[in-house]
Coordinates of C-alpha atoms in Angstrom, one line a residue:
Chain A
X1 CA 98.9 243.1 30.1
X2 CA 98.2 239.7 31.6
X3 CA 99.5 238.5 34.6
X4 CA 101.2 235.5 32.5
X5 CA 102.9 237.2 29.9
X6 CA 104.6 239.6 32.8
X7 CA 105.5 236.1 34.6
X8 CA 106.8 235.2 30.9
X9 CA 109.0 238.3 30.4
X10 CA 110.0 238.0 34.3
X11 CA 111.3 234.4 33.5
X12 CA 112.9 235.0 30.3
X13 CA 115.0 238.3 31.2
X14 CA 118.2 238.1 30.5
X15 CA 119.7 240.2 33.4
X16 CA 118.6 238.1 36.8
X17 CA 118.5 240.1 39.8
X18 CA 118.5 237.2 42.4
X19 CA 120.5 234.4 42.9
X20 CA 117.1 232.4 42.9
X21 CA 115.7 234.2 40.0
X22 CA 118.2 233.3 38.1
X23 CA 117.8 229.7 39.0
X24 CA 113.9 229.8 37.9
X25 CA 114.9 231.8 35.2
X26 CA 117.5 229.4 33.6
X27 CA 115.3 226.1 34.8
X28 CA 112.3 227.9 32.5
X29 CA 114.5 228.1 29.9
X30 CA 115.6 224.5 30.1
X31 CA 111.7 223.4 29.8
X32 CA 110.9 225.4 27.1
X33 CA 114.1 224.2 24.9
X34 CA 112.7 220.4 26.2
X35 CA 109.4 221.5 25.3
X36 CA 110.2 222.3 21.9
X37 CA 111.6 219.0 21.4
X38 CA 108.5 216.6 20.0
X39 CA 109.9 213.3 20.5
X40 CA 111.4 213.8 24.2
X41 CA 107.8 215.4 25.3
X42 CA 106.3 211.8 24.0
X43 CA 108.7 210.2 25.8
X44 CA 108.3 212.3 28.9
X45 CA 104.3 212.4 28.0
X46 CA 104.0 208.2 28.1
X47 CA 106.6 208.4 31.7
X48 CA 104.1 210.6 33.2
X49 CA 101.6 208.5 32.3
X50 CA 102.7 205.7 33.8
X51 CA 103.6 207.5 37.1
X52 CA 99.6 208.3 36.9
X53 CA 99.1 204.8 36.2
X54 CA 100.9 203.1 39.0
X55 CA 99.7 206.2 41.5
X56 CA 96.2 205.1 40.3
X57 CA 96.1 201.8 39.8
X58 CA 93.4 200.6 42.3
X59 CA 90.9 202.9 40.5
X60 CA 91.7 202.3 37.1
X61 CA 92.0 198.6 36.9
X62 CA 89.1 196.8 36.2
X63 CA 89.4 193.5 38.1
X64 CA 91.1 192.5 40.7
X65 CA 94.8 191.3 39.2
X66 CA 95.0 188.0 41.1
X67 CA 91.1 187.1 40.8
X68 CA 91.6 183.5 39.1
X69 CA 89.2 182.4 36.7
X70 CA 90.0 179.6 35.1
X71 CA 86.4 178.9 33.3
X72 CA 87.6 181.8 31.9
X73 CA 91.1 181.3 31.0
X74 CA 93.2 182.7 27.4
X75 CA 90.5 184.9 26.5
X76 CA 91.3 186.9 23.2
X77 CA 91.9 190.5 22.5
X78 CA 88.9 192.4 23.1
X79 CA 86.6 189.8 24.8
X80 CA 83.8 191.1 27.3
X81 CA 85.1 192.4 30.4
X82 CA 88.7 192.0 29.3
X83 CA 89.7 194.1 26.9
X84 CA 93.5 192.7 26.7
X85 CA 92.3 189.0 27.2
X86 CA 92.8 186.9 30.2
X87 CA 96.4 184.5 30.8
X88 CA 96.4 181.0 31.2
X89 CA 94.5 181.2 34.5
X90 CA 92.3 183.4 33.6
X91 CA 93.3 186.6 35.2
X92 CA 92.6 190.5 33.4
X93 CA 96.0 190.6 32.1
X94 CA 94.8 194.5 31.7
X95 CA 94.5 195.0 35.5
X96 CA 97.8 193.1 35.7
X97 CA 99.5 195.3 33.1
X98 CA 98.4 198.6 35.4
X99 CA 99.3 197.0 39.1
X100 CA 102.7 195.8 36.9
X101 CA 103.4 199.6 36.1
X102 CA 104.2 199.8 39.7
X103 CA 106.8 197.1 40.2
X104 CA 108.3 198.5 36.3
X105 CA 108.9 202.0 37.9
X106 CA 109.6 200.6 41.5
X107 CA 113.2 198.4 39.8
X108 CA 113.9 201.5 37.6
X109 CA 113.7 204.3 40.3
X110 CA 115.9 201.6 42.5
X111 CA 118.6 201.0 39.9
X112 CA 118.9 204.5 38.8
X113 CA 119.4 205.5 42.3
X114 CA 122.4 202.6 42.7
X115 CA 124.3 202.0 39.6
X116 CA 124.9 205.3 37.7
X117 CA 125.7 206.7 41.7
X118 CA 128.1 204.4 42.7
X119 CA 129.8 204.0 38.9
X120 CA 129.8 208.1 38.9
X121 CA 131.8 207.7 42.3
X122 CA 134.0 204.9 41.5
X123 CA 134.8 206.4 38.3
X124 CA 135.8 210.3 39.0
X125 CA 137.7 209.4 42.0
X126 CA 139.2 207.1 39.8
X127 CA 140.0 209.4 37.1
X128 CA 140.8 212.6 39.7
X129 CA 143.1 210.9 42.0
X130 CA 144.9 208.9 39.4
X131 CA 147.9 206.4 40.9
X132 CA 147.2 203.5 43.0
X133 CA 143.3 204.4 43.3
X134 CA 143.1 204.6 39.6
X135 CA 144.8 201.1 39.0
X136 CA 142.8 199.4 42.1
X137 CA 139.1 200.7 41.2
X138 CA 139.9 200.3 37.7
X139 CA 140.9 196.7 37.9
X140 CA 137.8 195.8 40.1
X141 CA 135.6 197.2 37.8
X142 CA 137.3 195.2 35.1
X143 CA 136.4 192.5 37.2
X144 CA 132.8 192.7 37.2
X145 CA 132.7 193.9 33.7
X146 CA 134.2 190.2 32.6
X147 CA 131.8 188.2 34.7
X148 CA 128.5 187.8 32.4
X149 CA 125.8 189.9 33.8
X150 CA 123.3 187.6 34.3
X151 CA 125.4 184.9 35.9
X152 CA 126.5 187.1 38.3
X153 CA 123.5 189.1 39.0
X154 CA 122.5 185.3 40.0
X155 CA 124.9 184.7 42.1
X156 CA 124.0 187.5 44.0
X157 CA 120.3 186.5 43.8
X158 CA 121.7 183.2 45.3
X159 CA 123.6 184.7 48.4
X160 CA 121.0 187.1 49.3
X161 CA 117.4 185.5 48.6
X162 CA 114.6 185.7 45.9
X163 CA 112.7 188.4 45.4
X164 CA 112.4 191.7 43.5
X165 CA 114.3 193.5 46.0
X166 CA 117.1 191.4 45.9
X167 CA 117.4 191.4 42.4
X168 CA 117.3 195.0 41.5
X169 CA 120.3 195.2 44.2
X170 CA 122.0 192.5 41.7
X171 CA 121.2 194.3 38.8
X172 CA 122.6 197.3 40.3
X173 CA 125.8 195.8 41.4
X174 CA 126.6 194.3 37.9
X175 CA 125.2 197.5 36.4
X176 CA 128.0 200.2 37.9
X177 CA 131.3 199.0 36.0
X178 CA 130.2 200.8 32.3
X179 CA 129.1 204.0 34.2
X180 CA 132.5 204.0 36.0
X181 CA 134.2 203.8 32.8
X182 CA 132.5 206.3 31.6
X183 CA 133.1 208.7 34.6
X184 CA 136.8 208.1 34.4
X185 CA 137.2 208.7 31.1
X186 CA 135.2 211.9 31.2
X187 CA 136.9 212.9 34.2
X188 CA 140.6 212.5 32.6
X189 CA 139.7 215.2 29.8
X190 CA 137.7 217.2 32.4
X191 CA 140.7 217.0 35.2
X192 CA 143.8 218.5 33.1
X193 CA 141.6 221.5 32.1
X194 CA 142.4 225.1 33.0
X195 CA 139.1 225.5 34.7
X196 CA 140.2 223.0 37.5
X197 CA 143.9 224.5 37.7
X198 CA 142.1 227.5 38.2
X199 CA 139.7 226.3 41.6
X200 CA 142.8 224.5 42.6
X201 CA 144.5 227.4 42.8
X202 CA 141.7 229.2 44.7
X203 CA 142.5 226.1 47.5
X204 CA 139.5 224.2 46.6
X205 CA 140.3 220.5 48.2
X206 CA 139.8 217.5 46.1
X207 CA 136.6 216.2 47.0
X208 CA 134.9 219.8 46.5
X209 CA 136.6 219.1 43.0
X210 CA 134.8 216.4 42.2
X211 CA 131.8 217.0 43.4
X212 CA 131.4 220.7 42.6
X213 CA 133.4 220.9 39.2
X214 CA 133.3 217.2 37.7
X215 CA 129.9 215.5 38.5
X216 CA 127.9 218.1 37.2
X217 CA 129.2 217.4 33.4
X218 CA 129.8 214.1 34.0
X219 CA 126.0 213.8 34.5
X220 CA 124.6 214.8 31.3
X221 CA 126.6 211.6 29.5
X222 CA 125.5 209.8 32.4
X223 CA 121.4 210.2 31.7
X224 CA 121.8 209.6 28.3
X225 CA 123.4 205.8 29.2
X226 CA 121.0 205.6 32.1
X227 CA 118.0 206.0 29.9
X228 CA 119.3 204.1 26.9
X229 CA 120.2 201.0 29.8
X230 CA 116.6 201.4 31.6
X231 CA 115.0 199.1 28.9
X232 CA 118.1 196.4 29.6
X233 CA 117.1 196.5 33.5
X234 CA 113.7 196.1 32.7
X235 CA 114.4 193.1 30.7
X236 CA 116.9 191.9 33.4
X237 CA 114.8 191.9 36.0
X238 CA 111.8 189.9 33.9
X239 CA 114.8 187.3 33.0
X240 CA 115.3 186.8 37.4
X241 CA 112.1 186.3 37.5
X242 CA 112.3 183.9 35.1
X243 CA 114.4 181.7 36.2
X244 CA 112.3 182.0 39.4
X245 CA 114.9 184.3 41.3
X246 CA 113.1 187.6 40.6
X247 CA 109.6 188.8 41.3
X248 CA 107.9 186.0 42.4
X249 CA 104.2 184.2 41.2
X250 CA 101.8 185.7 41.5
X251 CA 103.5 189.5 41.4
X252 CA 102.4 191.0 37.5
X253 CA 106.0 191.9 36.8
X254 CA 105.8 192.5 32.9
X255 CA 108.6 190.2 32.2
X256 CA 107.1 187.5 34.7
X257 CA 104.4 187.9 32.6
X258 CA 106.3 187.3 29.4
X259 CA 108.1 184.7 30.6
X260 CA 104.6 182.8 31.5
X261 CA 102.9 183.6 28.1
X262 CA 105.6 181.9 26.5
X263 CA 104.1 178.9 26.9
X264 CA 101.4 179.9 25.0
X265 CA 103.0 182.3 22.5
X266 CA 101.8 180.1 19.2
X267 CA 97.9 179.7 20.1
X268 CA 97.7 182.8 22.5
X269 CA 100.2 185.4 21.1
X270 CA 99.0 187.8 23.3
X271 CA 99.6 186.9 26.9
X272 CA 103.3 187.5 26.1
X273 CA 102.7 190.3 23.1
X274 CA 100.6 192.6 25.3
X275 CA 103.2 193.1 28.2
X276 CA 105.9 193.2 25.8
X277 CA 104.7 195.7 24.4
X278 CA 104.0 197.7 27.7
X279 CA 108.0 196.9 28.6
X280 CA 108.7 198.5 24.6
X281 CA 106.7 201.5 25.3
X282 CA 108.5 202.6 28.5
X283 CA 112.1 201.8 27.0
X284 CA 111.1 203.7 24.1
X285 CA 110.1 207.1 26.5
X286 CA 112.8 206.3 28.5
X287 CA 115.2 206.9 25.3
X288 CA 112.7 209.7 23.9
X289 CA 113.3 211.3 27.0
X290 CA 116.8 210.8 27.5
X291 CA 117.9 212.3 23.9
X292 CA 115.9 215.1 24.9
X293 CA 117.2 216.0 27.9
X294 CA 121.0 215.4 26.6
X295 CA 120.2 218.1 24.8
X296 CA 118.7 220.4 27.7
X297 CA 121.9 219.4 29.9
X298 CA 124.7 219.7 27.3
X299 CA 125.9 223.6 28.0
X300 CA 128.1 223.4 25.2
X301 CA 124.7 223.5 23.0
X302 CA 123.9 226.4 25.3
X303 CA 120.6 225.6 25.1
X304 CA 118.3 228.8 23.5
X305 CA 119.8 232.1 22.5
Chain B
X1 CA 158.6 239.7 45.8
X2 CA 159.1 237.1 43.5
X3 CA 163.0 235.4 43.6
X4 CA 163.4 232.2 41.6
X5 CA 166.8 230.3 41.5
X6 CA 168.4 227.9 39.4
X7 CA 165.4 226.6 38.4
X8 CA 164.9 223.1 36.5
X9 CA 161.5 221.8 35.6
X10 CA 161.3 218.5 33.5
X11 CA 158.5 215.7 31.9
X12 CA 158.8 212.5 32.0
X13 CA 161.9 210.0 33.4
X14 CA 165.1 208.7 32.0
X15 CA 164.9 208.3 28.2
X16 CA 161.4 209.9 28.1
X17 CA 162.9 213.3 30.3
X18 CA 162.0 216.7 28.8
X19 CA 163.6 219.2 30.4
X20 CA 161.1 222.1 29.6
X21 CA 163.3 224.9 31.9
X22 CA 166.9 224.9 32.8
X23 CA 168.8 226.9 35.0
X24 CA 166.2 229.8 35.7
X25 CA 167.1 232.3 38.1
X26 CA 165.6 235.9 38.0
X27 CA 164.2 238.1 40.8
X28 CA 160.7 240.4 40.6
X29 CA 160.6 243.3 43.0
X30 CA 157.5 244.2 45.0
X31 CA 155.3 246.7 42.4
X32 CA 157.3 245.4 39.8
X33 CA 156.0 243.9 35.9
X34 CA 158.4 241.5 34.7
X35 CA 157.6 239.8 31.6
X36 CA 159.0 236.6 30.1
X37 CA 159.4 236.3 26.4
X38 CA 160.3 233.7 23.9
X39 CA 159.3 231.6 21.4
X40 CA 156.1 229.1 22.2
X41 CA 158.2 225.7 24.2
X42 CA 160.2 228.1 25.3
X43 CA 159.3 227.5 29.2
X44 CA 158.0 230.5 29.7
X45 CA 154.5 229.4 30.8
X46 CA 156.0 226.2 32.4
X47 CA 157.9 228.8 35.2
X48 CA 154.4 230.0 36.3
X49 CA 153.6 226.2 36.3
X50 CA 155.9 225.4 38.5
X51 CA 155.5 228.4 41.0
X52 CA 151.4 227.3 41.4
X53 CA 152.3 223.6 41.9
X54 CA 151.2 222.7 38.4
X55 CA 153.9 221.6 36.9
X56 CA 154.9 218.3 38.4
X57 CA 158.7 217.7 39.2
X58 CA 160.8 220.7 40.2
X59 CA 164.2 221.4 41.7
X60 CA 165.8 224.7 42.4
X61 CA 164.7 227.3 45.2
X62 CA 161.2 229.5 44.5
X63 CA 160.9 232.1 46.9
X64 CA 157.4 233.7 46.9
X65 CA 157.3 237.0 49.5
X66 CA 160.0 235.3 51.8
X67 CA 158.4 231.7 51.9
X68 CA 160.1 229.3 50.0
X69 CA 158.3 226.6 48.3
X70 CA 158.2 223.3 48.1
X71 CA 156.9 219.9 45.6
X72 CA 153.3 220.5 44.6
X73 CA 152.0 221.3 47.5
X74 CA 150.9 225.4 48.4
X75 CA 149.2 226.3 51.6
X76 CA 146.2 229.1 52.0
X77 CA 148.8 232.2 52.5
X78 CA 150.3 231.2 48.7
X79 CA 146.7 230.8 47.2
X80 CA 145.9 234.1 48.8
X81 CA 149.2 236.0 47.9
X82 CA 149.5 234.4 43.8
X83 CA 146.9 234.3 41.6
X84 CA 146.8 233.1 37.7
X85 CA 145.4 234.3 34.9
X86 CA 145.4 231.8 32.1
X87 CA 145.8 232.1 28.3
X88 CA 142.6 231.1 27.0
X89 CA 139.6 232.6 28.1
X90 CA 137.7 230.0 26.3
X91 CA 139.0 226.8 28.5
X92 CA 139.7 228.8 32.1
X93 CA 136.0 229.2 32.9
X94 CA 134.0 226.2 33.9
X95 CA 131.1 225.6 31.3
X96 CA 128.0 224.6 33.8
X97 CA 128.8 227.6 36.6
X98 CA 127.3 231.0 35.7
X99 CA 129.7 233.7 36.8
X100 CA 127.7 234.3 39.7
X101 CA 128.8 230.8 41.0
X102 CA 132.8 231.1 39.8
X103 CA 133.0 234.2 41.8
X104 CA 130.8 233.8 44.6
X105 CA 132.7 230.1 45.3
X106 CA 136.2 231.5 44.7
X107 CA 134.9 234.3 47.6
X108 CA 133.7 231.6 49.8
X109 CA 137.1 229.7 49.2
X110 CA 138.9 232.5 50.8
X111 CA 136.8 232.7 53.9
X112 CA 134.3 236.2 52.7
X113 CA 131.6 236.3 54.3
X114 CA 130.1 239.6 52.1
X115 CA 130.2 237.6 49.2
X116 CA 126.5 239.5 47.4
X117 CA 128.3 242.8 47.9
X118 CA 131.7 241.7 46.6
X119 CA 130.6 239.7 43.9
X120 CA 129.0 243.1 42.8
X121 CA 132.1 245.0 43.2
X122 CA 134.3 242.8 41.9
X123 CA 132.3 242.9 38.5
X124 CA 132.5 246.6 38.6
X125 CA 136.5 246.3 39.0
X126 CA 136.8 244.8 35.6
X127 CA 134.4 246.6 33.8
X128 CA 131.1 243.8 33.6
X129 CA 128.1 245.5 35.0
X130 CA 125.9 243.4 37.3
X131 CA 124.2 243.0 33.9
X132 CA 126.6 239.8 33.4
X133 CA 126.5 238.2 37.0
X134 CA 123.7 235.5 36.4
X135 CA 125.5 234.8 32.4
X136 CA 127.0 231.1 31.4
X137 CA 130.6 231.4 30.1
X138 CA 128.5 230.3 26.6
X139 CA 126.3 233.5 26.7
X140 CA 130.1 236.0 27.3
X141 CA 132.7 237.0 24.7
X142 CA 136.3 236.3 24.1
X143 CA 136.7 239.9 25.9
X144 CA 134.0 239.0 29.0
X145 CA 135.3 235.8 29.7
X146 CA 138.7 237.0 30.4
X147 CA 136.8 240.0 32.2
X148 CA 135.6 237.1 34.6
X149 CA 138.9 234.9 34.8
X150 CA 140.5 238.6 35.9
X151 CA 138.1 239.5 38.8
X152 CA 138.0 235.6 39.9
X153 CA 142.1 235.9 40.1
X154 CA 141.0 239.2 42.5
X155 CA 138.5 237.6 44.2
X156 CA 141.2 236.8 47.1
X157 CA 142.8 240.1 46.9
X158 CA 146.2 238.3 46.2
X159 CA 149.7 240.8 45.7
X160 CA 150.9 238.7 43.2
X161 CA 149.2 238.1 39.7
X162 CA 150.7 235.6 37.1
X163 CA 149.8 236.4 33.7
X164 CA 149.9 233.3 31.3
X165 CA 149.3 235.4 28.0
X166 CA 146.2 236.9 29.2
X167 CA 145.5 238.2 25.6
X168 CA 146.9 236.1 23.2
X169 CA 143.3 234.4 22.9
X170 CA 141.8 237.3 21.8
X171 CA 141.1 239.5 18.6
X172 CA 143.3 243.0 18.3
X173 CA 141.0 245.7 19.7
X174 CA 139.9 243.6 22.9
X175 CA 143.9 242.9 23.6
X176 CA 144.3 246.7 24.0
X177 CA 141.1 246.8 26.7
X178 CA 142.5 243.7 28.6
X179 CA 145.5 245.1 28.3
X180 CA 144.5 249.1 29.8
X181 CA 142.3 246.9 32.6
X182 CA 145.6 244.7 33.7
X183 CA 147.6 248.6 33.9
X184 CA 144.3 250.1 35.6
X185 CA 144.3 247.2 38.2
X186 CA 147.6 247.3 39.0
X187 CA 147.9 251.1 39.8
X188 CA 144.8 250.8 41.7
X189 CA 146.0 247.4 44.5
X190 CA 150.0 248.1 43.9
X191 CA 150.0 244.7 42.2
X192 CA 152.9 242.6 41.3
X193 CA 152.7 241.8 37.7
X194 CA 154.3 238.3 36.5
X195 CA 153.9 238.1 32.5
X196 CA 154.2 235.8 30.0
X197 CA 154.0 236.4 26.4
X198 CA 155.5 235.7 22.8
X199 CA 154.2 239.5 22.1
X200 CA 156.9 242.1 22.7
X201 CA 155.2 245.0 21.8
X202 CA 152.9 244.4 25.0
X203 CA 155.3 243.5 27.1
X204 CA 157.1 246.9 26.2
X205 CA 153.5 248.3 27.1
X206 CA 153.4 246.6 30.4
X207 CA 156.2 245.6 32.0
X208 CA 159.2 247.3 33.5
X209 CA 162.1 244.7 32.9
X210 CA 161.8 241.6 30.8
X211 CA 163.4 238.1 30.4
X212 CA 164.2 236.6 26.9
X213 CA 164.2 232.6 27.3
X214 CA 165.4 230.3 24.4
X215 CA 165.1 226.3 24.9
X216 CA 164.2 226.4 28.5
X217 CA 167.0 228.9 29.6
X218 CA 167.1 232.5 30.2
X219 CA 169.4 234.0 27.8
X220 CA 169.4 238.1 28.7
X221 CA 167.7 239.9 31.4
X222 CA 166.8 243.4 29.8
X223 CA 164.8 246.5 31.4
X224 CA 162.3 248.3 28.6
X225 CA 164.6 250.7 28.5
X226 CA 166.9 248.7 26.3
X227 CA 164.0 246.9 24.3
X228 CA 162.6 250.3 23.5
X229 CA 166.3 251.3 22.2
X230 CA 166.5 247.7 20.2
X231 CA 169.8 247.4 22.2
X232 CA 170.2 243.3 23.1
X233 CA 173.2 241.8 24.6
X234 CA 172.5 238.7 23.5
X235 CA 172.3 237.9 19.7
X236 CA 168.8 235.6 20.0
X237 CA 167.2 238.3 21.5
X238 CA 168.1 240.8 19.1
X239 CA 166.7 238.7 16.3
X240 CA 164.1 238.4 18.8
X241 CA 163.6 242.4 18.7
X242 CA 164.3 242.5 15.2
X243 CA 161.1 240.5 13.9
X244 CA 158.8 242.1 16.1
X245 CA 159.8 245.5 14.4
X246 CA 160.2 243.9 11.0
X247 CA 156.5 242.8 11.4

């Protein structure tokens, strides 16, 4: 007997005897149900990835990302020294792509932290309380859903500054309204249940309600929209900084970086192509990822038998 | 225990009003098992509705252990004093807490502080062995589930329990276990039984006197006595009696 197939047997039983074996128990069992899903352990495989990528970034690029070199400028594919080619002032776009990883991560970590949080909030007590609260949240997020994104997002951008900061705060505020939706409409199939007449009836308060009973399976809808909207965001944020209102010269923001190569885009394809590509890659984990773990989360599944 | 007059609960407003229950009035005695029987939209299960501040508009006088209720609202004595089971086993439990959570919060809701020991002993009440404490609603049966909704309903050590057709839910053979658990239970605390069902046969098995409602009203008051006997008053509930034997 090896000490790992005891752990294995220890993990897998299926009669706990702790509180916090349990937990270990039922979170192993999660992994190994992700883990036997290909596709999300590519998606989760390429995330990882690029959380190495932006953790490492001074020692893996290979040239400083605002060195300027414009002797050396729209290098192609696979020239010497620069593997990706060079942009139109003749910087690694390679090195630029890895220190870029970090700014990709840095928006999505900040808008997945505000939107789906705020629109899970605005939404349940929305959908729990019902009445007045139900009309007045609902009609203010009807508001911002009928403003185009991008307009408004600008507008924001506009009262509070330029700069990637302010912009993932305007992409979050014009993010919330379809997550709220969501929330409420889960929560009005989730509220009339007998499982909540029966914590009422135990004298559970509303907001233990909600937060104890109705987040957690609002939140496996809610992962699935987050990841499938991440590639959206990242695309938002290049279009700020296109307009100049985003991340600002000479950050390597990947859609900066598009926006710049498309100037170029009939003689020098790749200056836009390459971080395009970069910006499909993540969206396409982030989706990967996000089926997978729908599947993990959703207990009506109930995961392996 | 249990005294509920003239009771009307309704749906909806002017052309839209349903009137689900008219005119209620019977009285449960401390110990007692009353049952309530009719057809399904009969308002049978709407009366426990009403009593837990579920069902939404109300008028008549509810009298719970000499407090008398009132709207929607119940304070921390009534939680503690009436609990519910419901009718499907299925729906009651929630799908993401293990039973370890369902019981240990419903403990903590009522102010225990030994909730690792009762937890325990509360699963030994209704027949689960520890075995099932750490189990998702997914990984129980029919049986289990309504094992759990049954010891979470004792978790506050209430007087009172409403039964919504605790076994309707549920195949034959596990009816009759629920069924001996409810009996076993309520020798053992001196429980008040309050029980709905379609199914006279158990409430013959159960309860001591019995309520036959038609169309939202109570149409005969009966002990078991006289449903054993097939001796109704009322015409409906002879018919009533006459089907379930014809069966």
């Amino acid at each position: 007997m090896s000490d790992a197939t005891t752990w294995r047997a220890w993990l897998l039983t299926d009669a706990p005897t702790s509180r916090r074996h349990a937990r270990l128990a039922s979170f192993y069992k999660g992994w190994l149900s992700l883990r036997g899903n290909t596709m999300a352990m590519v998606g989760l495989g390429i995330l990882v990835g690029l959380l190495l990528m932006a953790l490492f970034a001074p020692y893996l690029a290979p040239h400083d990302w605002k060195a300027q070199d414009l002797g050396n400028r729209l290098q192609p594919l696979g020239s010497p020294g620069h593997v990706l080619g060079t942009d139109s002032l003749g910087r690694d776009i390679l090195s630029r792509l890895i220190y870029g990883s970090r700014i990709t991560l840095y928006i999505v970590t900040l808008v997945a932290l505000i939107a789906p949080v705020a629109g899970l909030l605005v939404g349940t007590i929305a959908g729990y309380v019902g009445g007045w609260a139900d009309v007045v949240l609902m009609r203010i997020t009807d508001i911002f859903l009928a403003f185009p994104r991008l307009v408004l997002a600008l507008a924001f951008v506009a009262a509070l500054g330029a700069g990637i900061e302010n912009a993932v705060l305007a992409i979050s505020l014009t993010a919330w309204p379809p997550y709220a939706r969501m929330a409420r409409a889960e929560t009005l199939t989730i509220r009339a249940s007998d499982y909540i007449s029966a914590i009422r009836l135990q004298g559970a308060g509303p907001i233990r309600i909600i937060t104890r009973h109705i987040w957690p399976l609002c939140i496996s809808s809610l992962i699935v929209r987050v990841t499938l909207d991440m590639a959206g965001i990242i695309l938002a944020a290049a279009g700020l900084g296109f307009l100049g209102l985003g991340a600002q010269p000479p950050s390597p923001e990947w859609g900066a970086m598009i926006s710049e190569g498309r100037r170029f885009i009939l003689d020098h394809w790749w200056v836009a192509t390459v971080p395009g590509l970069a910006i499909f890659t993540v969206s396409l984990a982030f989706n990967l990822l996000g089926d997978g773990l729908r599947d993990v989360l959703d207990p009506k599944d109930g995961g392996i038998e | 225990m249990i005294d509920i007059q003239n009771l009307d609960v309704w749906f909806g407003d002017g052309h839209d009003r349903v009137d689900a229950v008219r005119r209620a009035t019977f009285a449960v005695n401390a110990g007692e098992s009353f049952g309530l029987v009719g057809e399904s939209g009969s308002g049978k299960s709407t009366i426990l509705r009403a009593i837990t501040g579920l069902a939404p508009t109300w008028s008549g006088r509810i009298e719970i252990d000499g407090q008398i209720l009132h709207g929607k609202s119940r304070d921390r004595t009534f939680y503690k004093n009436v609990q519910m089971v419901f009718q499907d086993p299925y729906a009651s439990l929630h799908p993401r807490h293990s039973v370890d959570q369902v019981l240990g919060e419903t403990l903590s809701l009522h102010g225990f502080r030994d909730i690792d020991t009762r937890v325990v002993k509360l699963l030994d009440d209704v027949g689960l062995g520890t075995r099932f404490r750490f189990r998702y609603p997914h990984q129980l049966s029919g049986g289990q589930r309504q094992r759990v909704a049954i010891a979470r309903a004792l978790a506050g050590e209430p007087d009172i329990l409403l039964l919504d057709e605790p076994t309707s839910a549920l195949d034959v053979s596990v009816q009759a276990e629920i069924l001996n658990l409810l009996c076993d239970i309520r020798d053992q605390r001196k429980l008040t039984y309050l029980m709905v069902s379609h199914d006279l046969p158990v409430v013959g098995h159960m309860c001591t006197r019995l309520a036959v409602m038609k169309d939202g009203e109570i149409v005969e008051v009966m002990d078991v006595a006289q449903l054993r006997q097939m001796k109704a008053s009322h015409p409906y509930s002879q018919s009533l009696l006459d089907a379930s034997v014809a069966q």
